[in-house]
Amino acid sequence: MPTALVTGATAGIGRAYSRRLAAEGHDMVLVARDAERLEELADRLQTRHNVRVEVLAADLSDAAQRAAVAKRLADPAKPVDVLINNAGFGTNGAFWDLTPDVLQRQLDVNVAAVLELTHAAVGAMRERGRGDVVNVASVAGFFTVSGSTYAATKAYVIALSEGLATSLTGTGVRVMALCPGFTQTEFHERAGLEMSKLPRAFWLQADQVVHESLADLRAGKPVSVPGAQYKALVAVGRLLPKKLQRMVVTRTVPGRT
Ligand SMILES: NC(=O)c1ccc[n+]([C@@H]2O[C@H](COP(=O)([O-])OP(=O)(O)OC[C@H]3O[C@@H](n4cnc5c(N)ncnc54)[C@H](OP(=O)(O)O)[C@@H]3O)[C@@H](O)[C@H]2O)c1
């Protein structure tokens, strides 16, 4: 049976990936900080889908704990076929009001973890001549125009993944950046973002995001933007001059630093 490792498996998009990949018959390695929620999900997946589930509780803002997950990914005795780098978080408030500690943790989880875990996985996958890596970025990563550290982390993830996808052509290893728009998860509440005014048409569901992303991955796309509304927004938005992008983003997007 193939094995998939999902970071941020306890909630939202990561939980939806874990359910879907287990339903497809993958043995699972579940990573996040909340060990109790991980164990609860592991029990559920084992019972429902008869797959093996390993729980690896780790805080990806901590270098030693990231290294432990990287070690698991590189273990030749227990190959990982699919890596979903999904854990991540946003913040709320002005850049100058946030502590350097919070901003560093955001960089560590949203960027350093993606870099280090992709590196560990791709090394092992290249040797085996197959493997898939999905790095969860965001539509925000295409529009780094609002002084945003969150968008900057996601721009890095898109650039890294697209570049790697090209470099790995012909090796059997696929890398894809997933760029969701607003998705109903715990993300906004955790970040303290008020979202009640967002029109319903902009909300995506985590299962839909996962479904479309896996179809795109298996079709060999280097970047996936789920939802017709976001495909249109990204296609049109990227053609706009930066000055106009800045105006639109400032007026429409709830403040993320
Ligand atoms: N929801 C959206 O609108 C949206 C849009 C675009 C992109 N995204 C991206 O999608 C990804 C998943 O977010 P989501 O919407 O599913 O959010 P979510 O419901 O808040 O889930 C976030 C997951 O990340 C884990 N996590 C957070 N900090 C962590 C840390 N330090 N170490 C290990 N795990 C950590 C959380 O688990 P624990 O608390 O148990 O550690 C949780 O499982 C993120 O990368 C986010 O930036 C979300």
Coordinates of C-alpha atoms in Angstrom, one line a residue, residues 73-220:
L73 CA 10.2 11.2 5.3
A74 CA 13.8 10.2 4.3
D75 CA 13.6 6.8 6.1
P76 CA 14.3 4.2 3.3
A77 CA 12.7 1.4 5.4
K78 CA 9.3 3.2 5.4
P79 CA 8.9 5.0 2.1
V80 CA 6.5 7.9 1.8
D81 CA 4.8 8.1 -1.6
V82 CA 2.8 11.3 -1.1
L83 CA 3.7 14.4 0.9
I84 CA 1.1 17.0 1.6
N85 CA 2.8 20.1 3.1
N86 CA -0.4 21.7 4.3
A87 CA 0.2 23.1 7.9
G88 CA 0.2 26.9 7.9
F89 CA -1.4 29.9 9.5
G90 CA -2.3 33.5 9.0
T91 CA -2.2 36.5 11.3
N92 CA -4.3 39.6 11.8
G93 CA -3.2 43.2 12.4
A94 CA -0.5 45.5 11.2
F95 CA 3.0 44.2 10.5
W96 CA 4.4 46.6 13.1
D97 CA 1.9 45.5 15.8
L98 CA 2.9 41.8 15.6
T99 CA 5.8 40.5 17.5
P100 CA 8.9 39.3 15.7
D101 CA 8.3 36.0 17.4
V102 CA 4.9 35.5 15.7
L103 CA 6.3 36.5 12.3
Q104 CA 9.2 34.2 12.7
R105 CA 6.9 31.3 13.6
Q106 CA 4.8 32.0 10.5
L107 CA 8.0 31.9 8.4
D108 CA 9.0 28.7 10.1
V109 CA 5.7 26.9 9.6
N110 CA 4.7 28.3 6.2
V111 CA 8.1 28.4 4.6
A112 CA 10.9 26.5 6.5
A113 CA 8.8 23.4 7.1
V114 CA 7.7 23.3 3.4
L115 CA 11.4 23.7 2.3
E116 CA 12.8 21.2 4.7
L117 CA 10.1 18.5 4.3
T118 CA 10.1 18.8 0.5
H119 CA 13.8 18.4 0.5
A120 CA 13.7 15.3 2.6
A121 CA 10.9 13.8 0.5
V122 CA 12.2 14.6 -2.9
G123 CA 15.6 13.1 -2.2
A124 CA 14.1 9.8 -1.3
M125 CA 11.5 9.9 -4.1
R126 CA 14.1 10.6 -6.8
E127 CA 16.0 7.5 -5.7
R128 CA 12.8 5.4 -6.1
G129 CA 11.8 7.2 -9.3
R130 CA 8.3 8.2 -8.1
G131 CA 6.4 10.3 -5.6
D132 CA 4.1 13.2 -5.3
V133 CA 4.4 16.5 -3.2
V134 CA 1.6 19.0 -2.8
N135 CA 2.6 22.3 -1.2
V136 CA -0.4 24.2 0.0
A137 CA 0.1 27.9 -0.9
S138 CA -2.8 30.3 -1.5
V139 CA -4.4 32.6 -4.1
A140 CA -2.9 35.3 -1.8
G141 CA 0.6 34.2 -3.0
F142 CA -0.2 35.7 -6.5
F143 CA -1.0 39.1 -5.1
T144 CA 1.8 40.3 -2.8
V145 CA 0.6 43.8 -3.0
S146 CA -0.8 44.6 0.5
G147 CA 2.4 44.6 2.7
S148 CA 1.6 41.1 3.7
T149 CA 3.9 38.6 5.3
Y150 CA 1.3 35.8 4.9
A151 CA 1.1 36.5 1.1
A152 CA 4.9 36.6 1.0
T153 CA 5.2 33.2 2.6
K154 CA 2.8 31.8 0.0
A155 CA 4.5 33.5 -2.9
Y156 CA 7.7 31.6 -1.8
V157 CA 5.8 28.3 -1.8
I158 CA 4.4 28.8 -5.3
A159 CA 7.8 29.8 -6.7
L160 CA 9.6 26.9 -5.0
S161 CA 7.0 24.3 -6.2
E162 CA 6.8 25.6 -9.8
G163 CA 10.6 25.6 -10.1
L164 CA 10.9 22.1 -8.6
A165 CA 8.1 20.8 -10.8
T166 CA 10.2 21.9 -13.8
S167 CA 13.5 20.6 -12.5
L168 CA 12.0 17.2 -11.7
T169 CA 10.4 16.6 -15.2
G170 CA 11.1 13.1 -16.3
T171 CA 12.2 11.8 -12.8
G172 CA 8.8 10.4 -11.9
V173 CA 8.5 12.8 -9.0
R174 CA 5.7 15.4 -9.2
V175 CA 5.5 18.7 -7.2
M176 CA 2.5 21.0 -7.3
A177 CA 1.5 24.2 -5.5
L178 CA -2.1 24.2 -4.4
C179 CA -3.5 27.8 -4.3
P180 CA -6.9 27.8 -2.6
G181 CA -9.0 30.9 -2.1
F182 CA -11.1 31.4 1.0
T183 CA -12.0 28.0 2.3
Q184 CA -14.2 27.1 5.3
T185 CA -11.8 25.8 7.9
E186 CA -10.5 26.9 11.3
F187 CA -8.0 29.2 9.6
H188 CA -9.8 32.5 9.9
E189 CA -10.9 32.0 13.5
R190 CA -7.4 31.0 14.5
A191 CA -6.0 34.2 12.9
G192 CA -8.7 36.3 14.4
L193 CA -10.1 37.4 11.0
E194 CA -13.7 38.7 10.8
M195 CA -15.1 37.0 7.7
S196 CA -18.9 37.5 8.0
K197 CA -19.1 40.0 5.2
L198 CA -17.4 37.7 2.6
P199 CA -20.0 36.9 -0.1
R200 CA -21.0 33.2 -0.1
A201 CA -19.8 32.8 -3.7
F202 CA -16.2 33.2 -2.5
W203 CA -16.3 30.3 0.0
L204 CA -14.8 27.0 -1.0
Q205 CA -15.2 23.7 0.9
A206 CA -12.2 21.7 2.0
D207 CA -13.3 18.5 0.3
Q208 CA -13.8 20.4 -3.0
V209 CA -10.3 21.9 -2.7
V210 CA -8.8 18.5 -2.1
H211 CA -10.8 16.8 -4.9
E212 CA -9.8 19.4 -7.5
S213 CA -6.2 19.5 -6.3
L214 CA -5.7 15.8 -6.6
A215 CA -7.2 15.8 -10.1
D216 CA -4.8 18.6 -11.1
L217 CA -1.8 16.8 -9.5
R218 CA -2.6 13.6 -11.4
A219 CA -3.0 15.6 -14.6
G220 CA 0.6 16.8 -14.1

